[in-house]
Coordinates of C-alpha atoms and ligand atoms in Angstrom, one line a residue:
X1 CA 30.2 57.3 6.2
X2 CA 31.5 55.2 9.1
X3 CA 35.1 55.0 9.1
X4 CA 37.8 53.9 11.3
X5 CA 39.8 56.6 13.6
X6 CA 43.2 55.4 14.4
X7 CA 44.7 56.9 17.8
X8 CA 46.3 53.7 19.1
X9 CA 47.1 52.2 15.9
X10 CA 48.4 55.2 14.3
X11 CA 51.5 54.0 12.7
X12 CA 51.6 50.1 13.4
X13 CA 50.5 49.2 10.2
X14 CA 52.0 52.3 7.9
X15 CA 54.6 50.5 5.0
X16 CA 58.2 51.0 6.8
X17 CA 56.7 51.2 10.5
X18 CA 58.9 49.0 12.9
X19 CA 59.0 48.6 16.3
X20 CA 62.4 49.3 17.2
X21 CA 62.8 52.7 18.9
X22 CA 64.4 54.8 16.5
X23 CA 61.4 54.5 14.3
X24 CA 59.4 55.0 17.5
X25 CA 61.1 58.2 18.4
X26 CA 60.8 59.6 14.6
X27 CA 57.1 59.3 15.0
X28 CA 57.1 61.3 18.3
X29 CA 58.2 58.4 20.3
X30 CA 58.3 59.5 24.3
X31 CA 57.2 63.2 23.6
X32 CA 54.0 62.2 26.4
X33 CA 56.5 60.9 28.4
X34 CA 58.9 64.0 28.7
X35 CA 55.8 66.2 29.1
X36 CA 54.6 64.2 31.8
X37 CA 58.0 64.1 33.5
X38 CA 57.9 67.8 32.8
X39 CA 54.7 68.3 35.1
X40 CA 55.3 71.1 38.2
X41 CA 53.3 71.1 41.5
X42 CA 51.1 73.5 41.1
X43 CA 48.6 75.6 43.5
X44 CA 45.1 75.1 44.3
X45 CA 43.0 78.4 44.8
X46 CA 42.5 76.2 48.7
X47 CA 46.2 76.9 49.2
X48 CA 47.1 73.3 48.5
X49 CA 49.4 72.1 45.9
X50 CA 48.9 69.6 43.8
X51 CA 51.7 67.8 42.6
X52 CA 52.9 66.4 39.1
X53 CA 51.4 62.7 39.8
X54 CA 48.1 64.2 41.3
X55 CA 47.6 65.9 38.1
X56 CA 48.2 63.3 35.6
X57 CA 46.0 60.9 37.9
X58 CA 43.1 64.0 37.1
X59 CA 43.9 64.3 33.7
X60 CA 43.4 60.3 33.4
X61 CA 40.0 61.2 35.6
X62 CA 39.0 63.8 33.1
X63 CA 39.6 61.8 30.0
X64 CA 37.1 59.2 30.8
X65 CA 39.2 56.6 30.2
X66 CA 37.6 53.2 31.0
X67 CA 39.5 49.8 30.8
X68 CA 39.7 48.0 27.6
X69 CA 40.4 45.2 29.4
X70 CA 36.8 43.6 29.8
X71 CA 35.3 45.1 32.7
X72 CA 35.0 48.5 31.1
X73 CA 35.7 50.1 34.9
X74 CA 36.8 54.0 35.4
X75 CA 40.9 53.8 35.1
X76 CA 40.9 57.4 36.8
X77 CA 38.5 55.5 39.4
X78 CA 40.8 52.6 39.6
X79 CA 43.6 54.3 40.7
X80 CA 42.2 57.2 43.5
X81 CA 41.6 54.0 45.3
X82 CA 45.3 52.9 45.4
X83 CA 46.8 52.6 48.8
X84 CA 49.2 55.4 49.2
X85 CA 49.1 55.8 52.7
X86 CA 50.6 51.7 53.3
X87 CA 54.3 52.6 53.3
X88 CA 54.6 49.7 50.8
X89 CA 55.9 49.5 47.4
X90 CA 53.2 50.5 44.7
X91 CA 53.3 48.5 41.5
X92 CA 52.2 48.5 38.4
X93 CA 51.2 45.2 36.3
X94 CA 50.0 45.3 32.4
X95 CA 48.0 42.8 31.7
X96 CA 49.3 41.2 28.1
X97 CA 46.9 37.8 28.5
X98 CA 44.7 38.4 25.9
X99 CA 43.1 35.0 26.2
X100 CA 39.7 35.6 25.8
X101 CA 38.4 33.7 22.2
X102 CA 37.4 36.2 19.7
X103 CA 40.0 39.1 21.3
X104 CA 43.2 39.9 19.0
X105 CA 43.9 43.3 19.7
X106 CA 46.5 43.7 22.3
X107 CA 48.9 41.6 20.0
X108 CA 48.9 43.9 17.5
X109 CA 49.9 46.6 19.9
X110 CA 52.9 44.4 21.5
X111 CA 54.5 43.2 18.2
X112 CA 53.9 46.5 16.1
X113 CA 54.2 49.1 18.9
X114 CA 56.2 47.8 21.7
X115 CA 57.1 51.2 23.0
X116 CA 53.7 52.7 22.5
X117 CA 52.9 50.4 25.5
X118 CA 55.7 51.0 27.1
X119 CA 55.7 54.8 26.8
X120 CA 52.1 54.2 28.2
X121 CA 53.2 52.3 31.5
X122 CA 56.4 54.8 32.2
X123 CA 53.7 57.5 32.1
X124 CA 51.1 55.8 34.4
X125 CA 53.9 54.6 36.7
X126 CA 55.3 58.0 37.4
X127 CA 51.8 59.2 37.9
X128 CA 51.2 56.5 40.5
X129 CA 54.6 56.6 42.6
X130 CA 55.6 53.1 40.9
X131 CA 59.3 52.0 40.9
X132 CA 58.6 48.2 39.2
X133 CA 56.3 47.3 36.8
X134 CA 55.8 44.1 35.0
X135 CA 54.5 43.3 31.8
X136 CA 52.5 39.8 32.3
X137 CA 52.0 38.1 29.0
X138 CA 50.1 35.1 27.9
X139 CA 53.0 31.9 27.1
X140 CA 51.9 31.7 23.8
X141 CA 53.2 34.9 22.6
X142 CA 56.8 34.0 22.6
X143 CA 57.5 36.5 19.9
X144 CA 55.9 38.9 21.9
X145 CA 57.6 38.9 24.9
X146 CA 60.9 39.2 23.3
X147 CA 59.6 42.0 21.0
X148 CA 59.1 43.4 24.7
X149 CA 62.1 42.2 26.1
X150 CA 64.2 43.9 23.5
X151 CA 62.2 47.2 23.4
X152 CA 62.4 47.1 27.5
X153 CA 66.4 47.1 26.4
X154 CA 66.3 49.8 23.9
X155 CA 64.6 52.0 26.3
X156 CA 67.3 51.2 28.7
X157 CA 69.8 52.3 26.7
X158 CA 68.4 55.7 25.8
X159 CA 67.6 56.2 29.4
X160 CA 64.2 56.1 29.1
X161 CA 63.9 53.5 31.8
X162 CA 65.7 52.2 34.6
X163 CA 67.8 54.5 37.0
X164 CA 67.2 58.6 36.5
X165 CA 64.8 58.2 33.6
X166 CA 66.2 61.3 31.3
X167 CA 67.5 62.8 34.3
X168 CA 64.4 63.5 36.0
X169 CA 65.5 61.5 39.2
X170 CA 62.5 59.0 38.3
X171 CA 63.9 55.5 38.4
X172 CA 61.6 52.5 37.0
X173 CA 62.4 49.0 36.6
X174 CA 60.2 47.1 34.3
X175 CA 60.2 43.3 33.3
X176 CA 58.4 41.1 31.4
X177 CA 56.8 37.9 32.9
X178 CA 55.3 35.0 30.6
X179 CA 52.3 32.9 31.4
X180 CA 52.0 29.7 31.0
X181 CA 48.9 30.0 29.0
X182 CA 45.9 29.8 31.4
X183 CA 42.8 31.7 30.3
X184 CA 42.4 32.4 34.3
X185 CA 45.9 33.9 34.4
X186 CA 43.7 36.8 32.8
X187 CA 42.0 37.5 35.6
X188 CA 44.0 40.1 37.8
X189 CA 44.3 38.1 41.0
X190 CA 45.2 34.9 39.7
X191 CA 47.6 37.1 37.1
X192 CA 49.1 38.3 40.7
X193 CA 49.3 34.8 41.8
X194 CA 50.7 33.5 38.9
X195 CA 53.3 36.3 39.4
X196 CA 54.5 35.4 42.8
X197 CA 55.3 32.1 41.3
X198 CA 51.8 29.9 42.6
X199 CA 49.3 28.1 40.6
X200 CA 46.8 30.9 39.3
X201 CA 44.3 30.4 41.7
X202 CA 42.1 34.3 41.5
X203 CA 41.9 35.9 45.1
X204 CA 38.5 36.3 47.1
X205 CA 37.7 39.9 46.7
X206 CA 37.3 41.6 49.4
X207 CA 40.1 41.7 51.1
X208 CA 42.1 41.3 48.0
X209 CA 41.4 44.2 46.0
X210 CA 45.0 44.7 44.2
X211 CA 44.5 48.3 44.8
X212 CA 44.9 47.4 48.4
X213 CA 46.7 43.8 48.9
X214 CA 47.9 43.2 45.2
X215 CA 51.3 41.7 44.1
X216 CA 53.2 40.3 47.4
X217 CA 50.2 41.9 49.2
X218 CA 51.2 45.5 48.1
X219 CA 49.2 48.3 46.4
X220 CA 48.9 47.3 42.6
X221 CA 47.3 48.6 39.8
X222 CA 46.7 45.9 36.8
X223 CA 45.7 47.7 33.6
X224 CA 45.2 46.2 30.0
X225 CA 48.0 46.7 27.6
X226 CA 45.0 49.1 25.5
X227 CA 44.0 50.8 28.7
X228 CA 47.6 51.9 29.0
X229 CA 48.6 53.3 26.2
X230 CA 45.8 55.2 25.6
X231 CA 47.4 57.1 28.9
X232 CA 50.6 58.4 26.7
X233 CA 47.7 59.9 24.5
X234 CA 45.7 61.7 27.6
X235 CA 48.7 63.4 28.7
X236 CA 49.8 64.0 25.1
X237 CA 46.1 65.4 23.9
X238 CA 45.3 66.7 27.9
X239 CA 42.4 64.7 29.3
X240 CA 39.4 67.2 28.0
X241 CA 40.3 67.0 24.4
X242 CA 40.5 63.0 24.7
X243 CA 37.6 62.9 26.3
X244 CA 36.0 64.9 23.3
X245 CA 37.0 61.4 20.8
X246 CA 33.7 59.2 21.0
X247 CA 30.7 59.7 23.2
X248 CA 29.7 60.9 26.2
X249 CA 30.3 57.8 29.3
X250 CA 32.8 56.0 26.5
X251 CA 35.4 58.4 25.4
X252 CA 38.4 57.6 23.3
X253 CA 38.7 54.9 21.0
X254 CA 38.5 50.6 20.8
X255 CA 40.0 48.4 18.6
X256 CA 37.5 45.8 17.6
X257 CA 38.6 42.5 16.9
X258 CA 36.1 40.9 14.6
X259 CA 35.8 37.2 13.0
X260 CA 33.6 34.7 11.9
X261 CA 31.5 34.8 9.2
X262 CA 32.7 38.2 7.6
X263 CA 34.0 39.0 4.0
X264 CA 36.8 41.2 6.2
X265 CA 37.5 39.5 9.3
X266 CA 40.3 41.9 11.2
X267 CA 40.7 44.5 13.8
X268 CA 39.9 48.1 13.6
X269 CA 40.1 51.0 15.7
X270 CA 36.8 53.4 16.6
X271 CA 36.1 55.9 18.0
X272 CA 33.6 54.4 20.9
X273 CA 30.0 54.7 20.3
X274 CA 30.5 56.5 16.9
X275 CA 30.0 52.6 14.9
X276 CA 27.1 50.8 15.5
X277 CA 27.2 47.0 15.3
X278 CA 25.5 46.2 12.0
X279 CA 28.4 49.2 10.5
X280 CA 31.1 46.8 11.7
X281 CA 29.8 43.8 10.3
X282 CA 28.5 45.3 6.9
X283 CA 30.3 48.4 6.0
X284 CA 32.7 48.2 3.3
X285 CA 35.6 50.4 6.0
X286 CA 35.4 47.4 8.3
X287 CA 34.0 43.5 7.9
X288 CA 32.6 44.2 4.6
X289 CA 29.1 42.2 5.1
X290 CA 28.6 38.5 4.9
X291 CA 29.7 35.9 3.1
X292 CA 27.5 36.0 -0.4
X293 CA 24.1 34.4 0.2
X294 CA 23.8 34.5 3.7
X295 CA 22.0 35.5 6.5
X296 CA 23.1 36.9 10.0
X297 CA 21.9 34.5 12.7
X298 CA 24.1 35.8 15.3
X299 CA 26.8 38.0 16.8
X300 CA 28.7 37.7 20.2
X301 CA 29.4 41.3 21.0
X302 CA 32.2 41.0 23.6
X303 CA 34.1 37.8 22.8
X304 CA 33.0 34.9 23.8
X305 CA 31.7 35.1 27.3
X306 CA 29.2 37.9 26.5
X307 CA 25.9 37.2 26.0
X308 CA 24.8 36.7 22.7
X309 CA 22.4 38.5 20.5
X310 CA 20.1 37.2 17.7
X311 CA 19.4 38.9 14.1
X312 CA 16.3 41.1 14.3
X313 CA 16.5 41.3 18.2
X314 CA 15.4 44.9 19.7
X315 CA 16.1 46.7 22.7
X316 CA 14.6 49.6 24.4
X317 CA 17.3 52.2 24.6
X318 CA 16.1 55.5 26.5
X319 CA 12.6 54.8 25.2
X320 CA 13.5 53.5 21.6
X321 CA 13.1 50.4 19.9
X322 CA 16.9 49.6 18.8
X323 CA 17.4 47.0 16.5
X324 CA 20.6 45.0 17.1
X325 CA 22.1 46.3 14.6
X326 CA 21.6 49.4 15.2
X327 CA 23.7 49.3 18.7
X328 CA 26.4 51.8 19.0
X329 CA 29.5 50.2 20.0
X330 CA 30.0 51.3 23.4
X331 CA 30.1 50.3 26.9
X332 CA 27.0 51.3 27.7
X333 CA 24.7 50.5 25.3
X334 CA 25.6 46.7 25.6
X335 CA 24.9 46.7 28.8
X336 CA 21.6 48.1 28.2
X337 CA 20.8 45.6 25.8
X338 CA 21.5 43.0 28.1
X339 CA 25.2 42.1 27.3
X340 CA 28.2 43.7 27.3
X341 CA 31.1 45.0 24.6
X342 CA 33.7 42.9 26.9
X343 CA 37.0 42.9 25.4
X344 CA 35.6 44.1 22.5
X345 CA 35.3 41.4 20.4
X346 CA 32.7 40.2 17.7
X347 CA 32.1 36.9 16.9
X348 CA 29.5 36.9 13.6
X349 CA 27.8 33.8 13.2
X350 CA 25.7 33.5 9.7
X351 CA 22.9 31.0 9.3
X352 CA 25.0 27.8 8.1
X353 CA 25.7 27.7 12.2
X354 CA 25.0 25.4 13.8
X355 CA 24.1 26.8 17.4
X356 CA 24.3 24.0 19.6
X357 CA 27.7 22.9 18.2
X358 CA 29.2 26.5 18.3
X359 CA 28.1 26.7 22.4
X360 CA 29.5 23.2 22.6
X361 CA 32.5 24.9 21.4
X362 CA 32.7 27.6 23.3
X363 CA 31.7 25.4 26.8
X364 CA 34.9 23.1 26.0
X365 CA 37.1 26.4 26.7
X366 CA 35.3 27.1 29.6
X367 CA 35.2 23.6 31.1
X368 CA 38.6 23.2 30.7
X369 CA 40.0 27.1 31.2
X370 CA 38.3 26.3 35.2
X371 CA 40.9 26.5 38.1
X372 CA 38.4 24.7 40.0
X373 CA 38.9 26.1 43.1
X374 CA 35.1 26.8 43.4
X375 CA 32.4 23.7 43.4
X376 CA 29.9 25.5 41.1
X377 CA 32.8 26.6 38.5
X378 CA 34.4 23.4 38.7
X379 CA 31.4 20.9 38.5
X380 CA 29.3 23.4 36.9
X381 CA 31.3 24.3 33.3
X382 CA 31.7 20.4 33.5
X383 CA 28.2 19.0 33.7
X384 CA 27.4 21.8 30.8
X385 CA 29.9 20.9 28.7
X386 CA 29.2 17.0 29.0
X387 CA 25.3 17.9 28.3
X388 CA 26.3 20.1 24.9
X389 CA 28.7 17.0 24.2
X390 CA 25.8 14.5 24.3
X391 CA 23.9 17.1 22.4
X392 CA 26.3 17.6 19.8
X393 CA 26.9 13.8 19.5
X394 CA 23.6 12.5 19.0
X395 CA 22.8 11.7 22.9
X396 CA 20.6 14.2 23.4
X397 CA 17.3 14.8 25.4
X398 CA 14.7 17.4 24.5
X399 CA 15.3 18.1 28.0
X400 CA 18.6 19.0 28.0
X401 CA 18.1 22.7 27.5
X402 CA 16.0 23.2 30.7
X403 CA 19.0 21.4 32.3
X404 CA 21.6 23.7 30.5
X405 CA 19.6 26.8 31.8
X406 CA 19.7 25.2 35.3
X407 CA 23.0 24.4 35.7
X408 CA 23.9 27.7 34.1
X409 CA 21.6 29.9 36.6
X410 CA 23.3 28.1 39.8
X411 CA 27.0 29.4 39.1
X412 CA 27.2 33.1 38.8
X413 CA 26.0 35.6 41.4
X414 CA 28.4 35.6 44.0
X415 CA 28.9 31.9 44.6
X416 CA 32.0 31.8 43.0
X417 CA 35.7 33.4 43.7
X418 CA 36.2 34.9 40.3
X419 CA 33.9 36.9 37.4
X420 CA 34.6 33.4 35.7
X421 CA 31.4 32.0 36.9
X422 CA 29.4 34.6 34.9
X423 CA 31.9 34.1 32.0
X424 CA 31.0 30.1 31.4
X425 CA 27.3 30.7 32.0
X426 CA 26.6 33.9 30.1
X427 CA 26.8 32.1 26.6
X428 CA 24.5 29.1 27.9
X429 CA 22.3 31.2 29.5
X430 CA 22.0 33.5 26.6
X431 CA 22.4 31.1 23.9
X432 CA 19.7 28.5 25.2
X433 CA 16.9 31.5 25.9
X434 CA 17.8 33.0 22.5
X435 CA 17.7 29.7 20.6
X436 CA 16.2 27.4 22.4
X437 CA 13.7 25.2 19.8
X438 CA 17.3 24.2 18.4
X439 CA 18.8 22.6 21.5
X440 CA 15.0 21.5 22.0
X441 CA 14.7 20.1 18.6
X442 CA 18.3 18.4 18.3
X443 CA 17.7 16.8 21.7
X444 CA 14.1 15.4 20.6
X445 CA 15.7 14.2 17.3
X446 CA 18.4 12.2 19.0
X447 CA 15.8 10.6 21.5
X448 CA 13.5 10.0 18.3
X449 CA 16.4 8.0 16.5
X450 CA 17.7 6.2 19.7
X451 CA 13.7 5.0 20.3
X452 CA 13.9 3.5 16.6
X453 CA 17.6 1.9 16.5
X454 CA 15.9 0.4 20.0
X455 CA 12.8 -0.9 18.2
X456 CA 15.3 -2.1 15.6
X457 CA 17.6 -4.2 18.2
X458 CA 14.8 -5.6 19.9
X459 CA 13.5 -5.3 24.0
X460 CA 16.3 -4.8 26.3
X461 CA 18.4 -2.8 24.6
X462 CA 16.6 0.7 24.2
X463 CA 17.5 3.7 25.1
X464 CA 20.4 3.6 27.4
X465 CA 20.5 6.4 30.0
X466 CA 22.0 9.3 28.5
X467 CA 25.9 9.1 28.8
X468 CA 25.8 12.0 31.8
X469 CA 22.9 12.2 34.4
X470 CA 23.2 14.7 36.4
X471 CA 20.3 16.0 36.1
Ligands
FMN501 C1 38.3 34.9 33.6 C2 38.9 36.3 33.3 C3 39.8 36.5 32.3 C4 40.3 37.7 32.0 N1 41.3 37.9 31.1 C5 41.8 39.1 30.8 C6 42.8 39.3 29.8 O1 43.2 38.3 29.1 N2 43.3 40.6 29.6 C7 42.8 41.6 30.3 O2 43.3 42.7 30.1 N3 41.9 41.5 31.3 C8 41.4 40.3 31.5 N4 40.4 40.1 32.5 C9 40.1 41.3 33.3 C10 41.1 41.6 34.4 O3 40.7 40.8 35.6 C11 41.2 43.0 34.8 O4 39.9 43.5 35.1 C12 41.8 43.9 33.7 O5 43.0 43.5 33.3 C13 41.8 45.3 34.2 O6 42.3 46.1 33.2 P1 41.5 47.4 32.7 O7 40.9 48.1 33.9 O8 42.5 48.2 32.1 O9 40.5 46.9 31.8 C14 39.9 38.9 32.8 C15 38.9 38.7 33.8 C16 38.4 37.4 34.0 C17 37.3 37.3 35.0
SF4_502 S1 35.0 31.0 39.5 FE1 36.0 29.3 38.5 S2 37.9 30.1 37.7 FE2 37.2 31.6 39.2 S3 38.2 31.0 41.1 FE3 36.3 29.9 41.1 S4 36.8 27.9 40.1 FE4 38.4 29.3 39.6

């Protein structure tokens, strides 16, 4: 039986659980960080020592870990590449955004668990030589940030952060910084932009790896709030025995956040690649099936910019027909099936959706979430969005999905600044190959009805040129 396994979210949701740090320390509360403060150089059989930091860093290499913040990219990886030869300040930024649609897991974390996150990012500081570390959140989560702000101050108090961190001689400054709710502030180099006080514009990569020329063009590591605290629990477990929770390539565990048309919308915690999709959407432990009488038409496996997948689609996984369904949910496998587990978020959709309207939906995010910077971001998630609009308000052309699928191929693949190019033409792409008699067919029924109301009116007055030609 599939069932949930509850690392992160341990205690958030146990009656009596709050997120002040007594309650934190009765639960164990800073135990990782005391062991990892407790770490002693030790000797290499080459005569080398290694020292406390260098062996956290390979425990965090050991575990597995990958981020949880959409990319799904080695942590351990992440930070070997870390300047540490600069001379320049190394910092640490956890990235509290959460704007992606569909994603509601790092919430919970903040407002039930405050110091879960911030035991996690005391831990991964000291293991990467960092003496300031912000917390970047998304504006909209006022109660958030002063949830942080007051835990930040509990800490303080108990002299688990600032100057001589329980005596150690490790001192660590940490602050919280809002947003002002961008979905691009999300992205780590416009996060860092948005930091140093500019308009969230994301950084051209290379040079501007963060590793390299992050935050006021030092060394910075940007980790998601999930990715983080699941260090407390590699140096609590040791990184072999995490890396024994879910499978091989995609240890540990998620937390799903899933919605739409479920009986038990919500988010729960899994051990990665143990729960295939179709167990998340129909299993009594998690969304608890469909709605009664309806069919599945679709799911979005990774929130909203992941490429979606269609009820009875297969894949070939290491030689097997997989159905859909039957997808574990792991990094891999997604990516396999041509998509990708994202931010781990699943978006059901049953068979009362309406397709073209719920990409219309998801293109007016996009279309207005662009910084613009780039002409094929800009123009592009604005010409899309104006062809679903004429779509989805009876102005359509039977064309129109050929000229979706157009506009969509010529944004990605490197002719943009940012991942956000893929991100606004992922859905399209996917949505219109997957679906496409329905954007077909409402485009040829619009054109069929504006041919008759034109007959109706008389010469002259027939078919107007769709409200946006671009094509
Ligand atoms: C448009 C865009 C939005 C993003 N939004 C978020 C976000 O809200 N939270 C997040 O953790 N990562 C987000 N990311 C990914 C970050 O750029 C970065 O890869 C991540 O924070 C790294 O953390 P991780 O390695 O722990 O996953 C976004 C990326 C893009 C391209
Ligand atoms: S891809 Fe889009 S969001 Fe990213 S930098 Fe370019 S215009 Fe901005």
């Amino acid at each position: 039986m599939p069932s949930e396994y509850r690392l992160i979210l341990k205690y958030a949701d146990q009656p009596g659980y709050t997120p002040d740090i007594e309650c934190y320390l009765r639960h164990g509360g800073y135990d990782a960080l005391k062991k990892a403060l407790a770490f002693q150089p030790k000797s290499l059989p080459d005569g080398k020592t290694q020292s406390a930091q260098e062996q956290i860093r390979q425990e965090v290499m050991t575990s597995g870990l990958r981020g949880r913040g959409g990319a799904g990219f080695s942590c351990g990886l992440k930070w070997s590449f870390v300047d540490r030869k600069s001379g320049k300040p190394i910092y640490l930024i956890c990235n509290a955004d959460e704007s992606e649609p569909g994603t509601f897991k790092d919430r919970q974390i903040i407002y039930k668990d405050p110091h879960q996150l911030i035991e996690g990012m005391i831990v991964s500081c000291f293991a990467n030589d960092v003496h300031l570390a912000y917390i970047y959140i998304r504006g909209e989560f006022v109660g958030g940030a002063k949830i942080l702000n007051r835990a930040i101050k509990e800490a303080k108090a108990k002299k688990i952060l600032g100057k001589n961190i329980l005596g150690t001689g490790y001192d660590l400054e940490m602050y919280v910084h809002r947003g002002a709710g961008a979905y691009i502030c999300g992205e780590e180099t416009g996060l860092i932009e948005s930091l140093e006080g500019k308009r969230p514009y994301p950084r051209i990569k290379p040079p501007y790896f963060p590793a390299v020329l992050g935050l006021w063009m030092c060394p910075t590591i940007v980790n998601n709030v999930e990715t983080l605290c699941n260090v407390k629990h590699i140096v609590a477990l040791g990184g072999a025995e995490f890396a024994k929770l879910g499978t091989p390539n995609n240890t540990g565990t998620r937390i799903v956040s899933l919605s739409g048309h479920v009986k038990k919308p919500g988010y729960y915690e899994i051990e990665v690649g143990k729960v295939t999709i179709g167990e998340l959407i129909h299993d009594p432990a998690f969304g608890g099936g469909l709605r009664d009488g309806r069919k599945l038409k679709a799911v979005i496996p990774g929130g909203s910019s992941a490429k979606v997948f269609k009820a009875g689609e297969k894949f070939k996984i290491k030689g097997k027909d997989v159905d859909m369904l039957d997808l574990p949910y792991d990094f891999d496998s997604l990516i396999q099936a041509g998509s990708m587990s994202g931010s781990s978020a699943i978006i059901v959709m049953d068979d009362s959706t309406d397709i073209v309207e719920a990409l219309a939906n998801i293109s007016d995010f996009y279309a207005h979430e662009s910084c613009g910077q780039c002409t094929p971001c800009r123009e592009g998630s604005l010409w899309l969005n104006k062809a679903l609009h004429r779509l989805t308000h009876g102005e359509g052309r039977a064309q129109d999905a050929d000229y979706l699928v157009k506009i969509a191929d010529n944004i990605p693949g490197g002719r943009t600044i940012c991942a956000f190019g893929e991100a606004c033409s992922w859905p399209v792409q996917s949505f219109v190959a997957k679906f496409k008699d329905e954007f077909i067919a409402k485009g040829a029924t619009d054109e069929e009805r504006r041919v008759k109301e034109a007959k109706v009116v008389g010469p002259g007055l027939e078919m107007k040129p769709a409200a946006s030609q671009h094509a």
